[in-house]
Amino acid sequence: MERLRRSVARFVQAEPQEIWPLAWSFGYFFCLLCGYYILRPVRDEMAIQGGVHNLPWMMTGTFLTLLAVTPLFGWLSARYSRYRLLLAVYLFFIANLVGLYLLMTGQQYIEWVARGFFVWLSVFNLFVVSVFWSFMADLFTPAQGARLFGMIAAGGSTGALFGPLFTTGLTYLFPVPVLMLVSALFLLACIGCIYKLEAWSRGRTVSYRENSGEPLGGGFLAGIRLVWSSPYLLGICGYLTFLTMTATFLYFEQVRLVAEHFDTPEARTRLFSTLDFATNVLTWLTQLFITNRVVARYGLVASLLFLPVVSLIGFLGIALWPGLVVYVSFSVLRRVGEYALSKPAREVLFTVVSREEKYKAKNFIDTAISRAGDASTGWLVSGIKALGVTTAQISWVLVPLMFFWAWLGRWLAGQVPPGPSVERGDI
């Protein structure tokens, strides 16, 4: 058994004593993204049912909702311990899912329920994933994060693989509203994983335990203040803004082309589900066999540069051949790079900041800043296209901006000291 444990530890780039916290973190992210991906195909179809022309409004609604929620999260994190804070977040969203189930079974105001669900799921996804990675950045040191976050991210990708399969199978047996309750069960499982990880954290040596479970203190708007006063955090905001703006532009164009090429909701939902499944398979394989090794050999810079380089090539492709196949291929490759390489690397960036910044500033960046990029891009693209500018012309404008995005990723990677794994043997 000990030999097996050490073999597994070598494969996942972990120390033997890190196996159990890694396993619980893997399971936590599996349940979280499995619950989300059960609902994601429904959201994409709701975007079309709610009207493609209404997407900028729905994204603006998401942004405004996050602006309202972020100070509330800051207020809670200042007053409650880490475990109680996480418990409150997940119980709140479980209650939301039960409420959505009741609304959907009522079969009234279908279009408004569809738009509300799109906004809610967009908020839910950003918020719970941000809180998850804040927790991970709080539990693990920078050197541990560089070794383990790729494998932890693979837990989410594994859940993202099973989520669409559950959706496909369950919709043959139950109506769509039942998916809300199934997703709620996965969130309950997340709470069990949080309990195990919190217990492990309390058992660490004093030098690593610190006050990690205590309330953070500070004001409810501290996250905003921390971001604007830190060039490093502003750099992360800039990197994320480039990511969200280019992703939103691609999403708008892809949804438009899918609506043009497929006439029925069933055909569109199957296509979205197939794209999710293909993306998640490739992401899972990359995280399992490539991510940790790339980071170990080339550092964070390779992971942070991947998306700008791929986007440079992709927008050139769109400018020259603006067809559905190019959009789909580019979108899948970008999402694989985001989930398998860029996302774990960005989370390592937060392991070197203070605890208050890990929760309050990070939550503001991951939610409000991210959705501000979505909303502004939606209105900007709609306005530019109303003036007669084509998709190919917009792509040509984006090409030189990808060079600045790459420079920003390189600068951020240089702010995280490589250093030795000082934590080894001390947990």
XYZ file of C-alpha atoms in Angstrom, residues 37 40-41 44 160-161 164 271-281 332 335:
20
model
C -21.962 21.303 -16.246
C -24.504 24.569 -18.654
C -26.139 23.060 -21.805
C -26.662 27.970 -23.685
C -17.084 18.644 -16.397
C -16.833 15.418 -18.401
C -23.015 16.725 -19.745
C -24.186 20.705 -30.430
C -23.431 22.717 -27.277
C -23.283 19.519 -25.221
C -20.969 17.871 -27.778
C -18.629 20.871 -27.754
C -18.559 20.837 -23.942
C -17.765 17.133 -23.911
C -14.970 17.426 -26.510
C -13.480 20.425 -24.697
C -13.569 18.669 -21.351
C -11.983 15.460 -22.660
C -12.486 24.591 -28.172
C -11.179 26.732 -23.629
